[in-house]
PDB file of C-alpha atoms in Angstrom:
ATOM      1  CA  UNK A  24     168.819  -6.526 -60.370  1.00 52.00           C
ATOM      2  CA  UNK A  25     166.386  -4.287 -58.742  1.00 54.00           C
ATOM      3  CA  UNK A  26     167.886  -1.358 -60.091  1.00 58.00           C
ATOM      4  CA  UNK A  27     167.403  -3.106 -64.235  1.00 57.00           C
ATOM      5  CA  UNK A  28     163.728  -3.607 -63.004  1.00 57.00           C
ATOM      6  CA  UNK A  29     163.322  -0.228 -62.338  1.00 61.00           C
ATOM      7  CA  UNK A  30     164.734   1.203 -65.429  1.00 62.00           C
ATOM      8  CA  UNK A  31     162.586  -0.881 -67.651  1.00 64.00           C
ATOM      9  CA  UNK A  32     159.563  -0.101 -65.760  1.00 68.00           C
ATOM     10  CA  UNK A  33     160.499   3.428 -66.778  1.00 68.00           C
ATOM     11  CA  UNK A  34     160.891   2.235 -70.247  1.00 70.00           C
ATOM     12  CA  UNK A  35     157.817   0.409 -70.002  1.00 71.00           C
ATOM     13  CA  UNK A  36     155.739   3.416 -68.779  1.00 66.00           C
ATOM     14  CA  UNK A  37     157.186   5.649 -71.643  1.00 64.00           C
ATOM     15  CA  UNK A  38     156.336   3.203 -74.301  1.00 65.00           C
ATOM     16  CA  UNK A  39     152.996   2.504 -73.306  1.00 61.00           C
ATOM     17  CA  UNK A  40     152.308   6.540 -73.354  1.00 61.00           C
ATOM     18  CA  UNK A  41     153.923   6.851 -76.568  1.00 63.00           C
ATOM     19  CA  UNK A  42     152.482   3.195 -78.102  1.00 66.00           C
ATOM     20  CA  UNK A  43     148.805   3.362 -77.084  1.00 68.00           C
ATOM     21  CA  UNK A  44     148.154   6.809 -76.244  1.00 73.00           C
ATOM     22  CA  UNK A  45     146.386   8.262 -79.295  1.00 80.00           C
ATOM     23  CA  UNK A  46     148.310  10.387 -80.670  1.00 92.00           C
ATOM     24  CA  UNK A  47     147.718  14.661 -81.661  1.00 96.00           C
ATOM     25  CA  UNK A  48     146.822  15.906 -84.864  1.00 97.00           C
ATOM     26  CA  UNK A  49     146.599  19.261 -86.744  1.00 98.00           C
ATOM     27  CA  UNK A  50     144.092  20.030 -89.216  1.00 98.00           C
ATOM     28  CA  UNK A  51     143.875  22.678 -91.326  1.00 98.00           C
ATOM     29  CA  UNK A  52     140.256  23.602 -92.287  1.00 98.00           C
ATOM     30  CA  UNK A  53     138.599  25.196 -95.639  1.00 97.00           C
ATOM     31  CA  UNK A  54     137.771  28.907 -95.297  1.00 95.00           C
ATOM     32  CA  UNK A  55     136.707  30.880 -98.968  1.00 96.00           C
ATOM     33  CA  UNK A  56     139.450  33.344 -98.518  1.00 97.00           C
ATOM     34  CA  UNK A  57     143.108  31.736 -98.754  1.00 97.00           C
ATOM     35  CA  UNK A  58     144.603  30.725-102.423  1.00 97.00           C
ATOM     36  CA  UNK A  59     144.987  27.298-103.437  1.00 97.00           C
ATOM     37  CA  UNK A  60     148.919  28.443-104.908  1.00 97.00           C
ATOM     38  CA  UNK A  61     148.995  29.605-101.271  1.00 98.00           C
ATOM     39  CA  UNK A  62     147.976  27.285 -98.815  1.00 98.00           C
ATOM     40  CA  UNK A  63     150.300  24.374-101.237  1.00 98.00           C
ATOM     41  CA  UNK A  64     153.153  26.785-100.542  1.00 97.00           C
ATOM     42  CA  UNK A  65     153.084  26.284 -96.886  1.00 98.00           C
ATOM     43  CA  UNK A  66     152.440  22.850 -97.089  1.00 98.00           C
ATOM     44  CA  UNK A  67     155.850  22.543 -99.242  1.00 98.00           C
ATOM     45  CA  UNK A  68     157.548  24.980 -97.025  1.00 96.00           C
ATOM     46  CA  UNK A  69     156.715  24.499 -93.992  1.00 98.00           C
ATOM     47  CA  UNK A  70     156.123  20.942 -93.613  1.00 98.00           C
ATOM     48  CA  UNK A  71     158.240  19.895 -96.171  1.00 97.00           C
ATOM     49  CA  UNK A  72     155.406  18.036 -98.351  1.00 98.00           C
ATOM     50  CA  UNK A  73     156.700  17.359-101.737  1.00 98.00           C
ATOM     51  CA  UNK A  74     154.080  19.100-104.460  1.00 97.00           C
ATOM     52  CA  UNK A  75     152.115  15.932-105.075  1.00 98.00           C
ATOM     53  CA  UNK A  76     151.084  15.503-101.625  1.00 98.00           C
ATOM     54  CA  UNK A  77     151.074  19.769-100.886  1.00 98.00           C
ATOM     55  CA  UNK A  78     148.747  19.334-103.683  1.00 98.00           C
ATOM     56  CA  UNK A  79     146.658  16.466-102.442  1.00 98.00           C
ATOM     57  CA  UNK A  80     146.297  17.694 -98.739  1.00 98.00           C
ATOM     58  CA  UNK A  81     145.536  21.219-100.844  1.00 98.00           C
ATOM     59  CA  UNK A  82     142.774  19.354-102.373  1.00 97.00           C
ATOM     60  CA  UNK A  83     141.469  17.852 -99.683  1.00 98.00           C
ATOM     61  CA  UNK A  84     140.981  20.867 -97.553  1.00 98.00           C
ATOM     62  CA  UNK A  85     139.466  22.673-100.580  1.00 95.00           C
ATOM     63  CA  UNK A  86     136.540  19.883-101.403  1.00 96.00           C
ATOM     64  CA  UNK A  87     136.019  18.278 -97.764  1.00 97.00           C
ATOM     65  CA  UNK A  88     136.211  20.919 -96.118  1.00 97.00           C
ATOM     66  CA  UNK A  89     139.403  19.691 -93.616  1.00 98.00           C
ATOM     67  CA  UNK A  90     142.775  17.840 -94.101  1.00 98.00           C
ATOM     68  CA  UNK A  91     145.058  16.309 -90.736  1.00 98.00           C
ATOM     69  CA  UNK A  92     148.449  17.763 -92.321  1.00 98.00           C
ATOM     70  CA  UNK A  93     150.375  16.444 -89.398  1.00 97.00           C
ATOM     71  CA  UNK A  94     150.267  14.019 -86.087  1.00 96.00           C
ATOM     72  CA  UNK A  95     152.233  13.794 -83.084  1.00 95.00           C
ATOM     73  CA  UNK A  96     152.924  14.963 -79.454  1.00 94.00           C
ATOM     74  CA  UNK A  97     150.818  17.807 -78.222  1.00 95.00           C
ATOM     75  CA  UNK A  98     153.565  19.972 -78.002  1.00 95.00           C
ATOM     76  CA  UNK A  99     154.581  19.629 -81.644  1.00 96.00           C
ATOM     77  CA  UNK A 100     150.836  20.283 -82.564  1.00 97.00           C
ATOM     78  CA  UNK A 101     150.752  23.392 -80.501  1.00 97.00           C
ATOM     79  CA  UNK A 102     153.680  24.365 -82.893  1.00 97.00           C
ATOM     80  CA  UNK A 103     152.249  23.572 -85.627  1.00 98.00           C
ATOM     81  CA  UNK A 104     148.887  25.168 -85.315  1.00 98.00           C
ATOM     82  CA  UNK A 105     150.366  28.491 -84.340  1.00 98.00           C
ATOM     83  CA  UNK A 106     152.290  28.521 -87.075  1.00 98.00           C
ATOM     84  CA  UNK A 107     149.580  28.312 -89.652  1.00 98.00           C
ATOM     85  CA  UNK A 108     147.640  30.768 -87.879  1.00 98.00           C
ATOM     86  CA  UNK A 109     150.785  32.813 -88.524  1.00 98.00           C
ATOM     87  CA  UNK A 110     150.247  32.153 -91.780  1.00 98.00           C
ATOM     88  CA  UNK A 111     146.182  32.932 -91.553  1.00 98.00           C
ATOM     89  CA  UNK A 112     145.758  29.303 -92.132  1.00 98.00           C
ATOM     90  CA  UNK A 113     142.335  27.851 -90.032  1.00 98.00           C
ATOM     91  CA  UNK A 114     143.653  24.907 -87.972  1.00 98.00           C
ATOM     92  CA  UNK A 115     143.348  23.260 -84.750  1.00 98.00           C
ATOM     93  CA  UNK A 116     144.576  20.421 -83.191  1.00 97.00           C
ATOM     94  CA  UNK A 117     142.644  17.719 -81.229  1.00 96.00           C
ATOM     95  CA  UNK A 118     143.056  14.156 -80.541  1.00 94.00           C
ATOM     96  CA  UNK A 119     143.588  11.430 -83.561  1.00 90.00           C
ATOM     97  CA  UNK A 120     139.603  10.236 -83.956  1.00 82.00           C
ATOM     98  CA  UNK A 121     141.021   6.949 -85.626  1.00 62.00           C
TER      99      UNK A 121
ATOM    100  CA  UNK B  13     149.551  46.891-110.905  1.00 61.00           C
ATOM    101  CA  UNK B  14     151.154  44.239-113.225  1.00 76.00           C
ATOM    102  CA  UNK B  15     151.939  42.416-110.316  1.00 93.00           C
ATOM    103  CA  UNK B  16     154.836  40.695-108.549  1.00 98.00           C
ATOM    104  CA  UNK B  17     158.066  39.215-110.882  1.00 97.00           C
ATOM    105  CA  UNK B  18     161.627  38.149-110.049  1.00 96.00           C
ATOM    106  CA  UNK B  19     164.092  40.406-109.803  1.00 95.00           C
ATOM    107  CA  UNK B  20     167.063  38.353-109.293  1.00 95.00           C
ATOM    108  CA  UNK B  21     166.700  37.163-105.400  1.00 95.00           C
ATOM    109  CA  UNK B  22     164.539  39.683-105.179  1.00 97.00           C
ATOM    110  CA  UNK B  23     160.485  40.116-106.035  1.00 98.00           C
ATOM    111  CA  UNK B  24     159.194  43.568-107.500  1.00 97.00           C
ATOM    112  CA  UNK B  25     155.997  45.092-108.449  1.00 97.00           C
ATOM    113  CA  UNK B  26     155.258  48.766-109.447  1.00 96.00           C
ATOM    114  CA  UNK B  27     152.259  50.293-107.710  1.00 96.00           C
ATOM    115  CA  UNK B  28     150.578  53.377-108.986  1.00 94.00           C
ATOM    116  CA  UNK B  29     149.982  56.022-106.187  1.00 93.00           C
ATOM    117  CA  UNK B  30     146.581  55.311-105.439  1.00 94.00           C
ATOM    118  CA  UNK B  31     146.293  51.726-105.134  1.00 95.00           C
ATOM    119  CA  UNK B  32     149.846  51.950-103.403  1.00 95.00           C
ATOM    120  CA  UNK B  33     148.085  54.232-100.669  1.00 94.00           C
ATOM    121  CA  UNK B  34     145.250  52.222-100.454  1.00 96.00           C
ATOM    122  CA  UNK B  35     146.731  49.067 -99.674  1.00 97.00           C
ATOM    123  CA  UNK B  36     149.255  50.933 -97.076  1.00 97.00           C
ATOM    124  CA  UNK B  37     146.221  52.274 -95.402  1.00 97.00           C
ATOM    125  CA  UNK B  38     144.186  48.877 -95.300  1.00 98.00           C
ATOM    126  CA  UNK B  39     147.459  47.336 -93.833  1.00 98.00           C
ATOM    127  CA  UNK B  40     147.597  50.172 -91.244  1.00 98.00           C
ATOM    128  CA  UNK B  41     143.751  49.666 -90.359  1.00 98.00           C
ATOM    129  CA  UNK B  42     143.997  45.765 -89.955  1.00 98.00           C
ATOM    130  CA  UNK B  43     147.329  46.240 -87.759  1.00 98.00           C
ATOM    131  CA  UNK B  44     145.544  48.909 -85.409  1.00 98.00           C
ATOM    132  CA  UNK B  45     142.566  46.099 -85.180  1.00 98.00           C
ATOM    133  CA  UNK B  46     144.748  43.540 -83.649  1.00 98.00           C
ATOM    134  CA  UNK B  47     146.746  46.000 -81.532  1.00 98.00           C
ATOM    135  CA  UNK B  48     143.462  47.432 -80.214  1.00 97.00           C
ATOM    136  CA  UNK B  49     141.460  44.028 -80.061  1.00 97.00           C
ATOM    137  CA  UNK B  50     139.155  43.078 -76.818  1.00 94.00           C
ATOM    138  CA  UNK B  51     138.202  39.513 -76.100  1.00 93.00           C
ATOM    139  CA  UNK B  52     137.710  36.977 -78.061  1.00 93.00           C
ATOM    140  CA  UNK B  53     134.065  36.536 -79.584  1.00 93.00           C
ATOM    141  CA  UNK B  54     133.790  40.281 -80.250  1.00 93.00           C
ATOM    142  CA  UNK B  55     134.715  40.644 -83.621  1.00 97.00           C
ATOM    143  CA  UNK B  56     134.524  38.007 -85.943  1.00 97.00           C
ATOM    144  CA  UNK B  57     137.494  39.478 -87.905  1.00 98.00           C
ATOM    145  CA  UNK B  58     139.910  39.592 -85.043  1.00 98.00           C
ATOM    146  CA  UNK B  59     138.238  35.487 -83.935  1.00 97.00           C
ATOM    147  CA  UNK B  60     139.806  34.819 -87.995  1.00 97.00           C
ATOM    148  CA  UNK B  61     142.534  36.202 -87.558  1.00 98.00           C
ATOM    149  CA  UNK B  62     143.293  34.994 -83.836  1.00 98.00           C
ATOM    150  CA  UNK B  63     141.533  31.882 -83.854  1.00 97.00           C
ATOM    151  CA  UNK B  64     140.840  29.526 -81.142  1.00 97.00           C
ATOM    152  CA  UNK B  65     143.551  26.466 -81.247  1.00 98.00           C
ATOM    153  CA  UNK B  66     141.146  23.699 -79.593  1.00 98.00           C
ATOM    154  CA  UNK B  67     137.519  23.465 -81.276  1.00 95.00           C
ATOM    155  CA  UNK B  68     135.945  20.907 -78.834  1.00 91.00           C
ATOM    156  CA  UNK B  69     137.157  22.934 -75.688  1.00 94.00           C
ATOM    157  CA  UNK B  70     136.679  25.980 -74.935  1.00 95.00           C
ATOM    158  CA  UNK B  71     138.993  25.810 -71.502  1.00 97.00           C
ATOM    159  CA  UNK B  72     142.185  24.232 -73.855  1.00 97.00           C
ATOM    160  CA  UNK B  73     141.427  26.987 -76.294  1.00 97.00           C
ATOM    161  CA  UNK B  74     141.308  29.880 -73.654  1.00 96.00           C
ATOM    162  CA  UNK B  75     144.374  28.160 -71.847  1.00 97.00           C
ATOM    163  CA  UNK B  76     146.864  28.241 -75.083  1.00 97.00           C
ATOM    164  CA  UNK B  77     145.285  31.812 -76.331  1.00 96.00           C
ATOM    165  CA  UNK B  78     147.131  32.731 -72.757  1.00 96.00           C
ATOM    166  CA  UNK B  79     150.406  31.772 -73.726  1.00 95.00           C
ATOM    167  CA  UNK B  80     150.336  32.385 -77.534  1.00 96.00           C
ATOM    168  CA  UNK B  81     148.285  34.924 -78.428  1.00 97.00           C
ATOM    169  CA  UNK B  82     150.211  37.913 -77.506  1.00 97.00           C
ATOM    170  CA  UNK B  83     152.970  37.254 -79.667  1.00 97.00           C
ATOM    171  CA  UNK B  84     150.860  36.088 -82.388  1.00 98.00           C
ATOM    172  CA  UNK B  85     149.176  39.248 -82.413  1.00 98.00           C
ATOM    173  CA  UNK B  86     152.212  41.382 -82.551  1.00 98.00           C
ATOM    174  CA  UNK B  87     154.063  39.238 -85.563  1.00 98.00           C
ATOM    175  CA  UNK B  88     150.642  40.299 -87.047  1.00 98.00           C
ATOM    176  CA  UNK B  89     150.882  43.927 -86.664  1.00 98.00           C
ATOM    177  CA  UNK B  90     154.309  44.090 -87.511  1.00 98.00           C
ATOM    178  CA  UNK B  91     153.594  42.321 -90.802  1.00 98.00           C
ATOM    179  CA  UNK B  92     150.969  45.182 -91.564  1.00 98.00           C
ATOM    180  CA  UNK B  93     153.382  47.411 -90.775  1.00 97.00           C
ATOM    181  CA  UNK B  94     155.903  46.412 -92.852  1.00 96.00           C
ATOM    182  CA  UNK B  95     153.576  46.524 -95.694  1.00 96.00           C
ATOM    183  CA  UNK B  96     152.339  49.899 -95.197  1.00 96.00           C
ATOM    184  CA  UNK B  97     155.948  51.083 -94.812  1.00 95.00           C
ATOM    185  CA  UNK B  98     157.347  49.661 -97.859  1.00 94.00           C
ATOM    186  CA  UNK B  99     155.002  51.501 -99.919  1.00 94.00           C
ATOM    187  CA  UNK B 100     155.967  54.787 -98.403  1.00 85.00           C
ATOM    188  CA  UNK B 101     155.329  57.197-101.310  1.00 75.00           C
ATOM    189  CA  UNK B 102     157.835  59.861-102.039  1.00 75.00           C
ATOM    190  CA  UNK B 103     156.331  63.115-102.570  1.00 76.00           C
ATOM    191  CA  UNK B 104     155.503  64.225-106.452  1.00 79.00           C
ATOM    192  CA  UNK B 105     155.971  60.371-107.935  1.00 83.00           C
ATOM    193  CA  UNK B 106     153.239  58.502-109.372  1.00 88.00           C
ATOM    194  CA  UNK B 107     153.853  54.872-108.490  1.00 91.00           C
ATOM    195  CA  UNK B 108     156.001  52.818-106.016  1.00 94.00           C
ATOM    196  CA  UNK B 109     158.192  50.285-106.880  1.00 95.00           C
ATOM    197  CA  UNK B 110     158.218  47.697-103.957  1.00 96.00           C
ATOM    198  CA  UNK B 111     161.184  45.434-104.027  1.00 96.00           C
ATOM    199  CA  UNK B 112     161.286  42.631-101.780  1.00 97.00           C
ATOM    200  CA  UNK B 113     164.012  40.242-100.334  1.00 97.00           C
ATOM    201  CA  UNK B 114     162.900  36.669 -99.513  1.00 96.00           C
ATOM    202  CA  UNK B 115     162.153  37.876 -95.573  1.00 96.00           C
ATOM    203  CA  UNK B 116     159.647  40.993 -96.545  1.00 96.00           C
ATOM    204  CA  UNK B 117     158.078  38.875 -98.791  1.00 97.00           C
ATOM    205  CA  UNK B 118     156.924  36.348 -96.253  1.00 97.00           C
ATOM    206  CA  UNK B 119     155.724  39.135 -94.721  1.00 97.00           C
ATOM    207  CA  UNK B 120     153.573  40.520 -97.704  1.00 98.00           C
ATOM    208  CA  UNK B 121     152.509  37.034 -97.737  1.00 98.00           C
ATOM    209  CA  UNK B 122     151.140  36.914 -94.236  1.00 98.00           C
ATOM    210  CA  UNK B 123     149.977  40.661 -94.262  1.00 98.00           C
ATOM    211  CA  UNK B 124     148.138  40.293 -97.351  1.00 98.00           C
ATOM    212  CA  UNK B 125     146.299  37.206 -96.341  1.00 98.00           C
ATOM    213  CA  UNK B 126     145.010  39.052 -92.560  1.00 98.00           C
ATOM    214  CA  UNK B 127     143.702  41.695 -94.555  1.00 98.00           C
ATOM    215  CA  UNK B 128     142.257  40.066 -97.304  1.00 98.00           C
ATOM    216  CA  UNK B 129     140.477  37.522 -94.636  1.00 98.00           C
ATOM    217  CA  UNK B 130     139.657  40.771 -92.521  1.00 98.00           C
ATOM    218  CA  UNK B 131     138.041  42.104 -95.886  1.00 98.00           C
ATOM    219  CA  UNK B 132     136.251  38.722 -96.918  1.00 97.00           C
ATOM    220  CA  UNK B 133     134.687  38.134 -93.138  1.00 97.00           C
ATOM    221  CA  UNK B 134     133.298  41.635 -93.221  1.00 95.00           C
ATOM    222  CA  UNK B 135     132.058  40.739 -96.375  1.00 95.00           C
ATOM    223  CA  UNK B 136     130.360  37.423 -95.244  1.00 94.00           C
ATOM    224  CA  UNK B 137     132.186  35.708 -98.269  1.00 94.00           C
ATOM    225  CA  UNK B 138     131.444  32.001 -98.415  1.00 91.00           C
ATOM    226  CA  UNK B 139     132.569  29.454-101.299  1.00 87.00           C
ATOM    227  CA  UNK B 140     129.681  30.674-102.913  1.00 87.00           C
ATOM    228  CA  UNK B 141     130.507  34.375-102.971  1.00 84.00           C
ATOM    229  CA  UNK B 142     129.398  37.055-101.120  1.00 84.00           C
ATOM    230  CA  UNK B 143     125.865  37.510 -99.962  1.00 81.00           C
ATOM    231  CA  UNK B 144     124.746  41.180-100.502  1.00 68.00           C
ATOM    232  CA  UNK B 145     125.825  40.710-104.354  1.00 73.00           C
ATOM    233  CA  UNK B 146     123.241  38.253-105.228  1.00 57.00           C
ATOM    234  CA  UNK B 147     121.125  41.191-106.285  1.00 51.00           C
ATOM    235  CA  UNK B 148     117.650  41.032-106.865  1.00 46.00           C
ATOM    236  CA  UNK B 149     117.186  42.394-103.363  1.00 47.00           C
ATOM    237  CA  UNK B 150     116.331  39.605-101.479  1.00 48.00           C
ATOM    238  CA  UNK B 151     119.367  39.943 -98.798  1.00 52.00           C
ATOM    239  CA  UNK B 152     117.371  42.932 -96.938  1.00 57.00           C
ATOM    240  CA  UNK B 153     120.572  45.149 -97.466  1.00 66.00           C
ATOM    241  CA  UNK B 154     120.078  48.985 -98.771  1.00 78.00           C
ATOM    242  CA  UNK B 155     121.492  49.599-102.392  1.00 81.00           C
ATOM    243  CA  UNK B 156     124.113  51.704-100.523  1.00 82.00           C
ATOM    244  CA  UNK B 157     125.206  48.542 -98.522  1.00 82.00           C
ATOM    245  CA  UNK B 158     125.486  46.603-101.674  1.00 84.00           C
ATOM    246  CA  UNK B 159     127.697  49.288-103.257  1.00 87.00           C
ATOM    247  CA  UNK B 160     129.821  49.022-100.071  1.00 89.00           C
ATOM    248  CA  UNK B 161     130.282  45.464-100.766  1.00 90.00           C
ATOM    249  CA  UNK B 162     131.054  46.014-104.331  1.00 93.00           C
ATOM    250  CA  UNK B 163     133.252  48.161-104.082  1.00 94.00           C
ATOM    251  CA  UNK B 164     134.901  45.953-100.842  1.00 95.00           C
ATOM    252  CA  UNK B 165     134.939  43.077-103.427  1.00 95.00           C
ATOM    253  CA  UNK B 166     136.423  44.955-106.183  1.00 96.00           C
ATOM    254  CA  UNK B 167     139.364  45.572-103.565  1.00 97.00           C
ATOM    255  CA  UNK B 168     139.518  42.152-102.093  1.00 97.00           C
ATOM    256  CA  UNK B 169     139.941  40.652-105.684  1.00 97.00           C
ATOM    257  CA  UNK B 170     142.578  43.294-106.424  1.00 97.00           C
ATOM    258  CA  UNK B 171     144.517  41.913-103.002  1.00 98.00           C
ATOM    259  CA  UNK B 172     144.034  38.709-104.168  1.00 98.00           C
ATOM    260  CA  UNK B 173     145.383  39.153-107.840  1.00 98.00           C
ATOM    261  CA  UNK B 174     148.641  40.573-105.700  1.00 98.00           C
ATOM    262  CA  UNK B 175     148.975  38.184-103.725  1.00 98.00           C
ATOM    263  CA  UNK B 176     148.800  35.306-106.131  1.00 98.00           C
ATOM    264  CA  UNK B 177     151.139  37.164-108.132  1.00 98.00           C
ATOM    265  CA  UNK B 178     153.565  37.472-105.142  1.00 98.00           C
ATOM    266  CA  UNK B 179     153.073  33.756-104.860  1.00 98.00           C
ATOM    267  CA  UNK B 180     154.442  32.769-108.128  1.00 97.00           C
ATOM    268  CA  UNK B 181     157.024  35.185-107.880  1.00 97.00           C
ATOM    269  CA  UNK B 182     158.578  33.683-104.720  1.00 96.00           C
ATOM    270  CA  UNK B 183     157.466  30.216-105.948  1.00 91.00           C
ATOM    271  CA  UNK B 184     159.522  30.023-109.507  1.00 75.00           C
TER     272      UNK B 184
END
């Protein structure tokens, strides 16, 4: 018995981290320099974005100025982030402000 | 320079000599500014090209430069590389024909976009366009600076006629 308590505390403790723990985001920001045809690319290839929504998070990057393209653990962010700076992309990642 | 087209799995674009040479030495100039770089914060170019990870801290951004930058940097210089070597010139020719397999052309892709962003921060490019081409000589720049800049333009709008080309190509 004590030993079922114990695992589901476990369980307990990883879902609240994983439930209520905001979670990480990566945003790619505007800069005057990369291509529109470009930065959709990536977004196709590298996150897998069909064209409508390459397009859209394209978009929104280009005219606001900043688009999250992806949330998660830290770790995956950290990814992520790297990679578009691989790809000269401007991004960062940072806690979900929602 | 008609640009980049498909060539079967391949992507090709003829060169003539001097653009060719240019672009090889660009790519070798941008790839000996990230091998050589100092810290962080003393060259806006290399804080583009290397940017900082975390915006709202400065210890989280230091902390993952550590572990990431170094190979970052290197993938960077060995794009530039590859672009300057794969329009080697052979002596007595008059243009290079690049031909590219999915891989180098990922690198083009990458290479292209560090220099053109190293070209468009020294320029001060914005949205808007560049600064010291406003004319009317308001900016406080020297006609000579201004013809700098034009002429840096003329080449950064070359680059990115290439590149979108190179794009499309890869992207049919």
């Amino acid at each position: 018995m004590a030993d079922t308590l114990e695992r589901t505390d476990e369980r307990t403790e990883q879902w609240q981290q994983t439930v209520l723990e905001r979670p990480w985001v990566t945003i790619v920001w505007n800069d005057p320099v990369n291509l529109v045809s470009y930065v959709e690319w990536i977004f196709r290839t590298y996150f897998g974005f069909d064209r409508t929504e390459a397009h859209r998070l394209t978009m929104l990057v280009h005219n606001e100025g900043k688009a999250v393209v992806a949330s998660g653990t830290r770790e995956e962010m950290e990814r992520h982030v790297t990679a578009m700076h691989g790809f000269g992309l401007w991004a960062t990642l940072q806690k979900d402000e929602a | 320079m008609n640009g980049f087209r498909r060539s079967g799995d391949d992507v090709v674009a003829k060169f003539g000599l001097e653009d060719a040479e240019l672009l090889a030495t660009l790519a070798r100039q941008v790839a000996v500014l990230i091998a050589d770089r100092g810290e962080p914060g003393d060259d806006p170019v290399l804080d583009r090209l290397l940017p900082d990870a975390y915006r709202d801290s400065a210890e989280d951004a230091a902390e993952f430069r550590r572990f990431t930058e170094s190979e970052l940097g290197d993938q960077k210089v060995a794009n530039a590389l590859a672009i300057a070597e794969s329009l080697d010139t052979s002596p007595g020719s008059k243009n290079v024909t690049v031909r590219l397999d999915a891989g180098d052309a990922m690198s083009w892709l990458r290479a292209l976009t560090d220099i053109r962003l190293a070209l468009g921060t020294r320029l001060g490019l914005t949205d808007e366009g560049v600064p010291d081409l406003g004319g009317g000589g308001s900016g406080g720049g020297s006609e000579h600076d201004a013809d700098q800049s034009a002429l840096t333009y003329a080449i950064y709008s070359w680059l990115s006629a290439v590149q979108e080309s190179l794009v499309h190509a890869v992207d049919r």
